[in-house]
Every structure is written in C-alpha cells, then in structure tokens.
Amino acid sequence: MLTGIAFAIRLLIKIAALAILAPLIQGCIKQFKGRLQGRHGPRLLQPFFDLIKYARKEQVISRETSWVFSAAPLFSFAAVLTAALMVPWVDRSPWPFPADLILFVYLLAIPRFMMALAGLDAAGSFGGMASSRESAVSALAEPVLLLSLLTIALPGGSLHLEAIPVAANSLPLAARAGGLAAIAFYCVVLAEIGRIPVDNPDTHLELTMIHEGMILEYSGPLLGLLHFTHWIKQITLLVLLFNVFIPIGMMVESTGAWTAIIFSALIAVVTFLAKMITAIALLAITETWLAKLRLFQMMDLLGFAFVLSITALLFVATGV
Amino acid sequence: MILISIACVLLFAGSISGLFGRSFAISGRRTGAILQAIGCLALTIAGYQGLNGPGWESVPIVLPHLGAIAIGMDRLTGLFIMLLGIMGFSTSLFASSYLEHLEQRWNFHWLPILYGIFICSMSGVFLARHTILFLFFWEMMALSSFGLVILESWQERNRRTGFMYLAITHLGAALLFLGLLWPCAKAGLDFTFSGWLVGIVSMSVKARFIVFSALLLGFAAKAGLVPLHVWLPRAHPQAPAHVSALMSGIMIKTGVYGMMRFFVTVSPLPMPAMWGWLLLFAGLASALLGVLYALNEREIKALFAYSSIENIGIIFMALGMGLLFRSEGRYALANLAFVAALLHSANHALFKGILFMGAGAIQYRTHTLNLDELGGLARGMPILSIMFFVGAVAMSGLPPSNGFMGEWLLYRSLIAGFSVSHLSWKLFLPLIAALLALTGALAAAAAVKSFGCAFLGRAKKVDLHIAPDPDNYMLSGLGLPAFCCLLLGFFPELFSQPIAKMIAEFGYGPMPQPHASLMWPRIAGTEGLQPLLIASLLTVGLLAAWVVLKRLSYRKDKYAAPTDISSIEAIRIVDTWNCGTPLTERMSYTGSSFSEPFLVNFALMFSPRRNFRALGSLAPLLPTRLTYAIRVSKVFEDYMYRPAIAGILAISHSFQRLQAGSLQGYLSLMFFALIVLLIAAK
C-alpha cells in the first residue's frame, strides 16, 4: 500500500516535471540556437505561451479527414507519456512496473505509426509525402535505437531502463563500446526528434519537411497537444542519452539518514540540470553547425550509426 | 472425440446445404455457412478442452497392414484446433454474406464443399497420430486448398498460380513422405508416431540428417519460408478472402505445427546447433524479404501474403532459438523461445484473419484491391476501418496489441542468448534482434500503407457512395478476431499459460514460472512485462488528453460524436491546404508513392527498373501525358527459380532428339534401358 502511494507520488512529480521542463527545454534550445546564429531568439517561455494560445484557438479541420485524424494525437500522446515515465531522471530505484527497453522502443513506434496515418488522412500531397518519409527514416532509426541501447544494457544483464545506469557502474561513455554507441544513439535522437541534419523543425518549406508535413493540417488544441507530445519525446530521449551513457550523480536506493537522502537528492537534481544544459547546448550547436541532409542521404547517416553500434557490439561481445 | 465428430458432420452438412445456393427460398448459402460456423464452434470447444485439459487418444480404425490408425488430442493439437475453430467460425460467418458476389461465378458451387473439406483436413492434420493418416490429411488439405485457389480457373493467371502452388506443395509433400515413412520402415513398418520415434532413434547420424532435412524442407514449403515462399504471395490473393484468411492464418501454420511435432515434441534427440542456426537465419531472411516485398506490393491481399512470409519468418526464428538453446542445454530459455513461436503463431492467425477478411470486405464493396485506386473508405466504413485498424496495429507489433507480445518474447529469448559464452552467440543474436527491430519498423510501414492508402485520404478511382460498412455477418466475422487480438494484448497469459504448461510437458528442464496472475511467464534473467499496467497507463494518458481537449474544443455540444464534427461550434471545416489550389484525388498519396523512399533506400535488393516516358506531339519538352512503370526484381525468383526452370527445360529439350518418331528406336531404347537396369540390379 505504502509503496503504491509512493509510486503514485513519484509518478505525479514526474508528470509535473515533464509538463514544466519539456516546453522549457524547447524554449532554451530555440533561444540558444538563436544566439548562436546571431539572432535574439524567442523568449525562454515562448513554448508555454504557444501552448496557451493553441488551447484557445478554434479547430480548423479538413473535410477529407476521418476519425484517425482526431485519434492520432491522443494515441501518440498516451504512448509518449508512458514511454517518458519509464525513463529514470534523477534516481535509479526500480519502478514497480517493468519497463524494458524493447517496450520503450516499441512505445516510441506508436506515435510514428499514428502520425504517419494522420498524414495520409487529409488527402494532401504534403501529408502523404511526410508520412512516407517518416516511415522510411524511422525504419532505419529503429534498429540503431535498439542496438545502441542493447550494447550498454547487455553486459549488465538487465534490460530495465532504470537498471542500465545501475549495472554500468563506470562511465560507459569513456569505454570504447559506450563511446561508439553514444554517437550512434545521438544520431538516432536527431532523427527521432526531427532535428537538423535529418529534418528541419523550423521550416514549412513544403519539399523538405517531414515532421511538420504530417501535422500540417492540425490546428488549435490538437496542434498544441502534438507539439507538447513532441517536446516530451525530445526531453525523454535526451535524458535517456545522458542517463545511460553518463550515469553520474544519480540517486541510489533511498536508505540511510534523511539528511543523506536529501543531500544525494540535491546532487542528483543539480547534475540532472547540468546534463540538460549540456544537452541543450549540444543540440543547438549541432543544428547551427550542420546543414540538413538530402533525404536519401539519411540512409548514409543512419547506416553510419548502425555500423557504429555494430562495432560497439563487437567490442562488448569480445570483451576487449 | 464427440465434439470433433459433430464438427465434421456440421461442416459437411454446411457444404451440402451451400451446394443448393439459390434453389430454395431460404438462402442455402447462409444456412450452409452458419452450419459450418457452428461446426467450427464445436472445434473451438474441443480445442479449448485439449489446450487446457488432459489429452485423449483413440483408435477409430485398425487396418490390416497399417496398424492402429490413431487420432489424439494434446495441448499442442488443442492450441491449433482452437485457433482453427475461432478462425473457421469467423470466416464462415463472414462467408455467409461475402459469397453473395461470388455466386454468379460458374464454379462457385465447389466452394462450400472444398471449404468444408479444407477445414476438416486441417483439423485432421492436427489430430493425426499415425504417419499415413497425417500424410493423407496433408494431401487432402493441399488438394482442397488447390481447388480453392483455382476457383477462377478461366483466367490464365489463376491456372498458372494454381499449378505453381500444386508443384511446390507436392515437392514438399514428397519430402515429407520420405521424412515420415523412412523411420517408420526402419522401425519394422510401425506407422504410428511412436513407431516413427523408435525408427529415428535407431538411425545413423547421416540418415537422421537426411530425414530431418526432408522434414524441414517439407514443412518450410508449406509454411512459406524463404526460399520456398514463391507460391504464397501468388496463391493467397487468388483465393476468396475468407479462404485466404484461413490459408494464411492456419494452413501455413501446419508447417509450424509439423516442426513442433517432429522436431520438438516427439524428438528427444540432441539436435546439433546447426539446425538452430539454419532455422534462425532462414527465418530472418524470410522476415526481412517478406516485409520488404510486402511494402512494395500494390494489391492489398498480396501485401498481406508477403507479410505472412514475414511472420512465418519470425516464428521460425523463435523455433530456431529454441533448438539453439536446447543444443546448449539451456532448457528454460529454449522453452521460452518455443512459447514465443507458438504465441506468435496464434497472434498471427488472429490478426491476419482480420486483415484478409477486411480486404475481402473492401473488395466486396469496391471491386478492387489495388491500393493505388482505393482511398477514403474510413468515412463510409467507420466500423470496418476500426477493426482493420486493430489488425494493422497488431501486424506492426505495437503495444498493447497481441502482435507485440509474441515479438517481445522473441526479443527476450534472442537477447538472453547473450548469456551463453560463445562469441558467435554474443555477436549475432543482438544483431539479429536489431534486424528484427528493422523488420518491425518496416512491417509498421507496410501496415500504414495498407490501412492508410485504403481507408484514408481520397478515393482515386472508387465511388465512395457505394461503399458503406458491410452487413453484420461480415462485421462480426471480423469482430471476433479483432476482439481476440485486443484481449490477448491485455491478457496474453490466456494463451501463454497453457502453452507454457504444454512445453513443460515436453519434459525438458525447468519451465518459465508464472510470476503473478497478471504477468508473463518469467524465468531467471528476464524480468516480466505487465501488459495490463502498460495498457492502463496508456489508457489513462489517452483519457486525460481526451478530457482536456473536450473541455477546450467541444464547448457547445459536449458529447457530439467526433465524426460528426459539423455539429460543434469550435470546429471549422475547410479544405485541405494545397497552396491555395483545389485539391484533386490525383494529389493524394497512392500506395506506390508511399513506398518509393523504401525502394530508393533498399535499391540494392529491389534493383528497381523504372520506365518513365513522356508522350504527346511535343514529347520531351511539353508532354501531354506521362507514363511511369516500375519493375522490382524478386531475388529468389530471378536468380534461383528462373535459371532452375530454364535449366530443366533445356535438359528436357535436349532429350527431344531421341524422340525421332520411329517405333523401333523407342523399343531398342527400352531394351537397352532394361539391360542396364538388370546389370545395375545385379
């Protein structure tokens, strides 16, 4: 019973943190990117204002659509939220419900599936083009996502997301396999959250867009929900990147004196924020530094990532 | 036993009454189909009892030279009989309305009879405990399904397909005769399964290798494993939709059943690891090739047929993992892999049933299955679209559908292989897991293509006004497997527990222990998965988002149906954005355009040859018409079957020289042959 209540409280805290941090990180990335590119950039809190604005707008819906159009954002949101709740943030004590990385990878496939359908629903060329491209890119991204996480998880013997940082006591990033897998994973993160060089989140230039093309027909609250879902996915993947490959500072099982618990919790929160700031800088620099790849060169990027993770697997398997 | 007899009687009664299609006031078609459905219900109950209860064995006939012709029921048989019953029930209900548009065809009257024989012979294959009886039912199943494939035999294409199917299925059957009868002959002509077992144990290693190779090839040909898959994507689309559902759902699973029966259950021999690797890689090749070709298909039923090859590949991968683990002595992990294989067989039967019947319903309404011509059906057929959606989600293996649960178990057993300290295991198994993820993502894309291009967007060449939801018989035929898909997604232990018990009865080591009532079978090193918790979490997220959105957008009419959006104030209905120009149906993405990026990405395998031509008097510069054709190479057909067939034809042509037409020549040839044979026999 007590664990149940504790679980519920942790769940609520995490949802609240997601609701605050997911848009905030988006704002920070945009702001920092703007600075790097010699612009002022939008306000840090702009994503929150956007969400409020979307919520108040009327919905403009195409007459071509069916039930899939309204269902897709809801299903995507639910799946991404479930996946987000599995990822350890500051502590590595186990969740009461098993959350292995296979389930995580497949939960992230739900929004792609639903949004690809939604893109086809409105009968426009842009939506169809985007769905087709998204399906093609994600088909290449999924094996890398799984394999790069597996190379870190396999030696520890557990596939649980919160067990990966526990098992990897050292710094996986510093090891050869971990370093390669981290680069591979970062490439997939870029593809998954639709950032340069895979997709340009800022453009509505029809022929280049992937993610924006699928949500082109959405407006009002549903569009807000889609953006929010996307930001949750973004923060989740970034947290996973850092907590799997650099699992430092995370809180261990809370036993001992309460002062010690509070102290370690403080350290964990501070390192978490530091990791997020690094992630923001990393993304902003990547987006400024690189140009968008041509669509069919995506195969090269993701193939490169796949080869990297295979190499990492080779190191792990041979134990070198 | 009684239930099985009742089922057979009802199935035949249904066939007979189906024969009198339009002769009576009450439709013979419907009465027949409903009798057959009740017969399948009896099969379901018999299968359920077999799956959960103690088995039975009975000997209806004792023949002079063949011994006791036994049939029997155990958990393995029960699982497949139950699946056959469920799917047969749905397809019979579906057929009761679906056959309406086939009644005009001239050899339609064969259909109910062949259909009844088909179901009976499949249950016979599962029940037989005597090799001759098994082969008899096997042949009956092959012939009745051949009859069902060539129903439209006035078409050249249909006949060619039928004969190709017949050829490959008989090649497989011939190998099965070898693999099943040789050990029996060794055991002193004891043709029961136990006699086969005695024979195989007494055989030398080399002979045993030949027997198992023959069995593997025979069962793989029926299952449609690469490279023996060529008949499958041709034959399945040719049969009527409800028959395709049974062929894809159950008939190709008889191959899986045979593998389980003869490689796993009755064979206590230590199999070398080679068999495991062979099955694993053949399965992987099937999975990848199947899904890639599925993506490229334009016809819905052909797409699903290729997807069946993919799923058979996944099942064979699991079987291969099981044999691999057994060769290492890791019996608990082997059992996990076998659970994965059987669970995925059940799941695939269910969701492929929905999809094929859904395709049939589309064809029934629109008279086309071409994804480039369909579109927008979801607005006319909301209920059908939801059921089809469930099937598509399960086909993509997304949680919380049942498709995910089977694949999850396979992932777990692949990854558990990392704990075995061979470098090849540590390296290949995670890599295969990653390729399985690629397969999963491609399957999702194929599902998006089939659902999206048929049900969403705008119709290209189909009049949507003639495409409302089909009637209740057809819908309930789809609804039952759709319900089962969701049920098994939330409560996979309904099937996985009895399967785990079944595998425990094989007598190999510890069994995946059920961990708690709501969880998965759990063994050391693999943590459980709680589908119900995940599903509930998903649902809570869904409901929360829905409530918030309702609050925000449906201000006036609180509970208006989402489809009826015009009644709500805060929603404005407009045209799709198309840069300010009117949208035409030609702008909507077609199936072919959807899979174009995959063609480019996997060009190495597809080697697509495009033929793009501009027509008109001012042709290259100002064309009035453009034509575009694309041909994709099929690896095994182009590089294996075509040269093989060409070679055989060349050899037989070279023998034509002997055919000079003189009687004396033939007689002397026969005489020489006789002499050669006599010398050889000496």
JSON list of C-alpha atoms in Angstrom, two decimals, chain A residues 138-284:
[
{"chain": "A", "resi": 138, "resn": "SER", "atom": "CA", "xyz": [12.14, 5.60, -38.74]},
{"chain": "A", "resi": 139, "resn": "ALA", "atom": "CA", "xyz": [12.55, 2.16, -40.23]},
{"chain": "A", "resi": 140, "resn": "LEU", "atom": "CA", "xyz": [16.26, 2.88, -40.41]},
{"chain": "A", "resi": 141, "resn": "ALA", "atom": "CA", "xyz": [16.37, 4.51, -36.99]},
{"chain": "A", "resi": 142, "resn": "GLU", "atom": "CA", "xyz": [14.65, 1.78, -35.03]},
{"chain": "A", "resi": 143, "resn": "PRO", "atom": "CA", "xyz": [17.32, -0.93, -35.26]},
{"chain": "A", "resi": 144, "resn": "VAL", "atom": "CA", "xyz": [20.02, 1.55, -34.27]},
{"chain": "A", "resi": 145, "resn": "LEU", "atom": "CA", "xyz": [17.96, 2.76, -31.33]},
{"chain": "A", "resi": 146, "resn": "LEU", "atom": "CA", "xyz": [17.59, -0.79, -30.07]},
{"chain": "A", "resi": 147, "resn": "LEU", "atom": "CA", "xyz": [21.13, -1.93, -30.79]},
{"chain": "A", "resi": 148, "resn": "SER", "atom": "CA", "xyz": [22.89, 1.07, -29.27]},
{"chain": "A", "resi": 149, "resn": "LEU", "atom": "CA", "xyz": [20.90, 0.68, -26.06]},
{"chain": "A", "resi": 150, "resn": "LEU", "atom": "CA", "xyz": [21.47, -3.07, -26.08]},
{"chain": "A", "resi": 151, "resn": "THR", "atom": "CA", "xyz": [25.23, -2.74, -26.24]},
{"chain": "A", "resi": 152, "resn": "ILE", "atom": "CA", "xyz": [25.14, -0.85, -22.97]},
{"chain": "A", "resi": 153, "resn": "ALA", "atom": "CA", "xyz": [22.48, -2.99, -21.33]},
{"chain": "A", "resi": 154, "resn": "LEU", "atom": "CA", "xyz": [23.76, -6.45, -22.30]},
{"chain": "A", "resi": 155, "resn": "PRO", "atom": "CA", "xyz": [26.87, -6.69, -20.12]},
{"chain": "A", "resi": 156, "resn": "GLY", "atom": "CA", "xyz": [24.79, -5.65, -17.10]},
{"chain": "A", "resi": 157, "resn": "GLY", "atom": "CA", "xyz": [22.33, -8.42, -17.81]},
{"chain": "A", "resi": 158, "resn": "SER", "atom": "CA", "xyz": [19.20, -6.37, -17.35]},
{"chain": "A", "resi": 159, "resn": "LEU", "atom": "CA", "xyz": [17.10, -4.64, -19.95]},
{"chain": "A", "resi": 160, "resn": "HIS", "atom": "CA", "xyz": [15.32, -2.40, -17.49]},
{"chain": "A", "resi": 161, "resn": "LEU", "atom": "CA", "xyz": [15.80, 1.23, -18.26]},
{"chain": "A", "resi": 162, "resn": "GLU", "atom": "CA", "xyz": [16.44, 2.13, -14.65]},
{"chain": "A", "resi": 163, "resn": "ALA", "atom": "CA", "xyz": [18.76, -0.85, -14.20]},
{"chain": "A", "resi": 164, "resn": "ILE", "atom": "CA", "xyz": [21.07, 0.14, -17.04]},
{"chain": "A", "resi": 165, "resn": "PRO", "atom": "CA", "xyz": [22.71, 3.01, -15.14]},
{"chain": "A", "resi": 166, "resn": "VAL", "atom": "CA", "xyz": [23.00, 0.81, -12.03]},
{"chain": "A", "resi": 167, "resn": "ALA", "atom": "CA", "xyz": [24.69, -2.01, -13.86]},
{"chain": "A", "resi": 168, "resn": "ALA", "atom": "CA", "xyz": [27.04, 0.30, -15.67]},
{"chain": "A", "resi": 169, "resn": "ASN", "atom": "CA", "xyz": [28.87, 1.49, -12.59]},
{"chain": "A", "resi": 170, "resn": "SER", "atom": "CA", "xyz": [31.59, 3.19, -14.51]},
{"chain": "A", "resi": 171, "resn": "LEU", "atom": "CA", "xyz": [31.15, 5.75, -17.23]},
{"chain": "A", "resi": 172, "resn": "PRO", "atom": "CA", "xyz": [30.01, 3.89, -20.38]},
{"chain": "A", "resi": 173, "resn": "LEU", "atom": "CA", "xyz": [30.84, 6.94, -22.48]},
{"chain": "A", "resi": 174, "resn": "ALA", "atom": "CA", "xyz": [34.50, 6.59, -21.61]},
{"chain": "A", "resi": 175, "resn": "ALA", "atom": "CA", "xyz": [34.67, 2.96, -22.73]},
{"chain": "A", "resi": 176, "resn": "ARG", "atom": "CA", "xyz": [35.20, 2.23, -26.39]},
{"chain": "A", "resi": 177, "resn": "ALA", "atom": "CA", "xyz": [31.89, 0.46, -26.89]},
{"chain": "A", "resi": 178, "resn": "GLY", "atom": "CA", "xyz": [29.99, 3.08, -24.92]},
{"chain": "A", "resi": 179, "resn": "GLY", "atom": "CA", "xyz": [31.50, 5.95, -26.84]},
{"chain": "A", "resi": 180, "resn": "LEU", "atom": "CA", "xyz": [30.61, 4.46, -30.20]},
{"chain": "A", "resi": 181, "resn": "ALA", "atom": "CA", "xyz": [27.13, 3.53, -29.04]},
{"chain": "A", "resi": 182, "resn": "ALA", "atom": "CA", "xyz": [26.63, 7.05, -27.69]},
{"chain": "A", "resi": 183, "resn": "ILE", "atom": "CA", "xyz": [27.42, 8.60, -31.07]},
{"chain": "A", "resi": 184, "resn": "ALA", "atom": "CA", "xyz": [25.07, 6.14, -32.76]},
{"chain": "A", "resi": 185, "resn": "PHE", "atom": "CA", "xyz": [22.36, 6.86, -30.24]},
{"chain": "A", "resi": 186, "resn": "TYR", "atom": "CA", "xyz": [22.78, 10.61, -30.71]},
{"chain": "A", "resi": 187, "resn": "CYS", "atom": "CA", "xyz": [22.31, 10.23, -34.47]},
{"chain": "A", "resi": 188, "resn": "VAL", "atom": "CA", "xyz": [19.07, 8.36, -33.81]},
{"chain": "A", "resi": 189, "resn": "VAL", "atom": "CA", "xyz": [17.93, 11.00, -31.34]},
{"chain": "A", "resi": 190, "resn": "LEU", "atom": "CA", "xyz": [18.42, 13.62, -34.02]},
{"chain": "A", "resi": 191, "resn": "ALA", "atom": "CA", "xyz": [16.30, 11.56, -36.41]},
{"chain": "A", "resi": 192, "resn": "GLU", "atom": "CA", "xyz": [13.65, 10.78, -33.81]},
{"chain": "A", "resi": 193, "resn": "ILE", "atom": "CA", "xyz": [13.09, 14.34, -32.67]},
{"chain": "A", "resi": 194, "resn": "GLY", "atom": "CA", "xyz": [13.29, 15.68, -36.19]},
{"chain": "A", "resi": 195, "resn": "ARG", "atom": "CA", "xyz": [16.27, 17.96, -35.97]},
{"chain": "A", "resi": 196, "resn": "ILE", "atom": "CA", "xyz": [18.94, 19.02, -38.43]},
{"chain": "A", "resi": 197, "resn": "PRO", "atom": "CA", "xyz": [20.56, 17.15, -40.21]},
{"chain": "A", "resi": 198, "resn": "VAL", "atom": "CA", "xyz": [17.56, 14.83, -40.56]},
{"chain": "A", "resi": 199, "resn": "ASP", "atom": "CA", "xyz": [14.67, 17.23, -40.51]},
{"chain": "A", "resi": 200, "resn": "ASN", "atom": "CA", "xyz": [14.40, 20.96, -40.07]},
{"chain": "A", "resi": 201, "resn": "PRO", "atom": "CA", "xyz": [11.98, 21.81, -37.27]},
{"chain": "A", "resi": 202, "resn": "ASP", "atom": "CA", "xyz": [11.81, 25.48, -38.19]},
{"chain": "A", "resi": 203, "resn": "THR", "atom": "CA", "xyz": [10.78, 25.22, -41.77]},
{"chain": "A", "resi": 204, "resn": "HIS", "atom": "CA", "xyz": [7.48, 24.93, -43.50]},
{"chain": "A", "resi": 205, "resn": "LEU", "atom": "CA", "xyz": [9.15, 24.74, -46.86]},
{"chain": "A", "resi": 206, "resn": "GLU", "atom": "CA", "xyz": [6.98, 22.00, -48.23]},
{"chain": "A", "resi": 207, "resn": "LEU", "atom": "CA", "xyz": [9.52, 19.88, -50.02]},
{"chain": "A", "resi": 208, "resn": "THR", "atom": "CA", "xyz": [11.90, 19.46, -47.12]},
{"chain": "A", "resi": 209, "resn": "MET", "atom": "CA", "xyz": [9.66, 18.89, -44.18]},
{"chain": "A", "resi": 210, "resn": "ILE", "atom": "CA", "xyz": [8.98, 15.55, -42.55]},
{"chain": "A", "resi": 211, "resn": "HIS", "atom": "CA", "xyz": [7.50, 16.04, -39.12]},
{"chain": "A", "resi": 212, "resn": "GLU", "atom": "CA", "xyz": [5.94, 19.38, -39.92]},
{"chain": "A", "resi": 213, "resn": "GLY", "atom": "CA", "xyz": [4.36, 17.91, -43.03]},
{"chain": "A", "resi": 214, "resn": "MET", "atom": "CA", "xyz": [2.41, 15.34, -41.10]},
{"chain": "A", "resi": 215, "resn": "ILE", "atom": "CA", "xyz": [0.98, 17.90, -38.69]},
{"chain": "A", "resi": 216, "resn": "LEU", "atom": "CA", "xyz": [0.31, 20.48, -41.42]},
{"chain": "A", "resi": 217, "resn": "GLU", "atom": "CA", "xyz": [-3.47, 20.05, -41.21]},
{"chain": "A", "resi": 218, "resn": "TYR", "atom": "CA", "xyz": [-3.68, 20.31, -37.45]},
{"chain": "A", "resi": 219, "resn": "SER", "atom": "CA", "xyz": [-4.70, 23.43, -35.63]},
{"chain": "A", "resi": 220, "resn": "GLY", "atom": "CA", "xyz": [-5.86, 24.62, -32.22]},
{"chain": "A", "resi": 221, "resn": "PRO", "atom": "CA", "xyz": [-5.77, 22.30, -29.20]},
{"chain": "A", "resi": 222, "resn": "LEU", "atom": "CA", "xyz": [-4.82, 19.22, -31.21]},
{"chain": "A", "resi": 223, "resn": "LEU", "atom": "CA", "xyz": [-1.80, 21.02, -32.66]},
{"chain": "A", "resi": 224, "resn": "GLY", "atom": "CA", "xyz": [-0.84, 22.10, -29.16]},
{"chain": "A", "resi": 225, "resn": "LEU", "atom": "CA", "xyz": [-1.09, 18.53, -27.97]},
{"chain": "A", "resi": 226, "resn": "LEU", "atom": "CA", "xyz": [1.09, 17.36, -30.85]},
{"chain": "A", "resi": 227, "resn": "HIS", "atom": "CA", "xyz": [3.77, 19.94, -30.06]},
{"chain": "A", "resi": 228, "resn": "PHE", "atom": "CA", "xyz": [3.64, 19.03, -26.40]},
{"chain": "A", "resi": 229, "resn": "THR", "atom": "CA", "xyz": [3.96, 15.33, -27.26]},
{"chain": "A", "resi": 230, "resn": "HIS", "atom": "CA", "xyz": [6.93, 16.10, -29.44]},
{"chain": "A", "resi": 231, "resn": "TRP", "atom": "CA", "xyz": [8.64, 18.07, -26.69]},
{"chain": "A", "resi": 232, "resn": "ILE", "atom": "CA", "xyz": [8.07, 15.25, -24.20]},
{"chain": "A", "resi": 233, "resn": "LYS", "atom": "CA", "xyz": [9.63, 12.82, -26.64]},
{"chain": "A", "resi": 234, "resn": "GLN", "atom": "CA", "xyz": [12.55, 15.20, -27.09]},
{"chain": "A", "resi": 235, "resn": "ILE", "atom": "CA", "xyz": [13.31, 15.58, -23.40]},
{"chain": "A", "resi": 236, "resn": "THR", "atom": "CA", "xyz": [12.83, 11.84, -22.82]},
{"chain": "A", "resi": 237, "resn": "LEU", "atom": "CA", "xyz": [15.37, 10.87, -25.45]},
{"chain": "A", "resi": 238, "resn": "LEU", "atom": "CA", "xyz": [17.83, 13.49, -24.26]},
{"chain": "A", "resi": 239, "resn": "VAL", "atom": "CA", "xyz": [17.52, 12.32, -20.66]},
{"chain": "A", "resi": 240, "resn": "LEU", "atom": "CA", "xyz": [17.96, 8.75, -21.79]},
{"chain": "A", "resi": 241, "resn": "LEU", "atom": "CA", "xyz": [21.07, 9.68, -23.77]},
{"chain": "A", "resi": 242, "resn": "PHE", "atom": "CA", "xyz": [22.68, 11.27, -20.73]},
{"chain": "A", "resi": 243, "resn": "ASN", "atom": "CA", "xyz": [21.49, 8.87, -18.06]},
{"chain": "A", "resi": 244, "resn": "VAL", "atom": "CA", "xyz": [22.51, 5.78, -19.97]},
{"chain": "A", "resi": 245, "resn": "PHE", "atom": "CA", "xyz": [25.86, 6.95, -21.21]},
{"chain": "A", "resi": 246, "resn": "ILE", "atom": "CA", "xyz": [26.81, 9.32, -18.38]},
{"chain": "A", "resi": 247, "resn": "PRO", "atom": "CA", "xyz": [25.02, 7.91, -15.34]},
{"chain": "A", "resi": 248, "resn": "ILE", "atom": "CA", "xyz": [26.83, 10.10, -12.84]},
{"chain": "A", "resi": 249, "resn": "GLY", "atom": "CA", "xyz": [25.21, 11.81, -9.92]},
{"chain": "A", "resi": 250, "resn": "MET", "atom": "CA", "xyz": [22.03, 9.77, -10.00]},
{"chain": "A", "resi": 251, "resn": "MET", "atom": "CA", "xyz": [20.36, 8.98, -6.70]},
{"chain": "A", "resi": 252, "resn": "VAL", "atom": "CA", "xyz": [20.68, 5.41, -5.47]},
{"chain": "A", "resi": 253, "resn": "GLU", "atom": "CA", "xyz": [18.10, 3.50, -3.41]},
{"chain": "A", "resi": 254, "resn": "SER", "atom": "CA", "xyz": [16.93, 5.85, -0.66]},
{"chain": "A", "resi": 255, "resn": "THR", "atom": "CA", "xyz": [18.15, 4.29, 2.57]},
{"chain": "A", "resi": 256, "resn": "GLY", "atom": "CA", "xyz": [20.03, 5.80, 5.46]},
{"chain": "A", "resi": 257, "resn": "ALA", "atom": "CA", "xyz": [19.69, 9.07, 7.30]},
{"chain": "A", "resi": 258, "resn": "TRP", "atom": "CA", "xyz": [17.27, 11.61, 5.84]},
{"chain": "A", "resi": 259, "resn": "THR", "atom": "CA", "xyz": [19.98, 14.23, 5.63]},
{"chain": "A", "resi": 260, "resn": "ALA", "atom": "CA", "xyz": [21.98, 11.93, 3.43]},
{"chain": "A", "resi": 261, "resn": "ILE", "atom": "CA", "xyz": [18.93, 11.31, 1.27]},
{"chain": "A", "resi": 262, "resn": "ILE", "atom": "CA", "xyz": [18.26, 15.00, 0.85]},
{"chain": "A", "resi": 263, "resn": "PHE", "atom": "CA", "xyz": [21.90, 15.66, 0.11]},
{"chain": "A", "resi": 264, "resn": "SER", "atom": "CA", "xyz": [22.09, 12.97, -2.57]},
{"chain": "A", "resi": 265, "resn": "ALA", "atom": "CA", "xyz": [18.77, 14.13, -3.99]},
{"chain": "A", "resi": 266, "resn": "LEU", "atom": "CA", "xyz": [20.13, 17.67, -4.26]},
{"chain": "A", "resi": 267, "resn": "ILE", "atom": "CA", "xyz": [23.23, 16.43, -6.02]},
{"chain": "A", "resi": 268, "resn": "ALA", "atom": "CA", "xyz": [21.10, 14.35, -8.34]},
{"chain": "A", "resi": 269, "resn": "VAL", "atom": "CA", "xyz": [18.87, 17.29, -9.25]},
{"chain": "A", "resi": 270, "resn": "VAL", "atom": "CA", "xyz": [21.83, 19.58, -9.83]},
{"chain": "A", "resi": 271, "resn": "THR", "atom": "CA", "xyz": [23.63, 17.05, -12.05]},
{"chain": "A", "resi": 272, "resn": "PHE", "atom": "CA", "xyz": [20.37, 16.47, -13.88]},
{"chain": "A", "resi": 273, "resn": "LEU", "atom": "CA", "xyz": [20.05, 20.16, -14.64]},
{"chain": "A", "resi": 274, "resn": "ALA", "atom": "CA", "xyz": [23.67, 20.30, -15.70]},
{"chain": "A", "resi": 275, "resn": "LYS", "atom": "CA", "xyz": [23.07, 17.38, -18.06]},
{"chain": "A", "resi": 276, "resn": "MET", "atom": "CA", "xyz": [20.06, 19.13, -19.54]},
{"chain": "A", "resi": 277, "resn": "ILE", "atom": "CA", "xyz": [22.02, 22.32, -20.11]},
{"chain": "A", "resi": 278, "resn": "THR", "atom": "CA", "xyz": [24.70, 20.29, -21.87]},
{"chain": "A", "resi": 279, "resn": "ALA", "atom": "CA", "xyz": [22.02, 18.60, -23.97]},
{"chain": "A", "resi": 280, "resn": "ILE", "atom": "CA", "xyz": [20.57, 21.97, -24.96]},
{"chain": "A", "resi": 281, "resn": "ALA", "atom": "CA", "xyz": [24.00, 23.25, -25.95]},
{"chain": "A", "resi": 282, "resn": "LEU", "atom": "CA", "xyz": [24.72, 20.05, -27.87]},
{"chain": "A", "resi": 283, "resn": "LEU", "atom": "CA", "xyz": [21.52, 20.27, -29.87]},
{"chain": "A", "resi": 284, "resn": "ALA", "atom": "CA", "xyz": [21.83, 23.97, -30.56]}
]
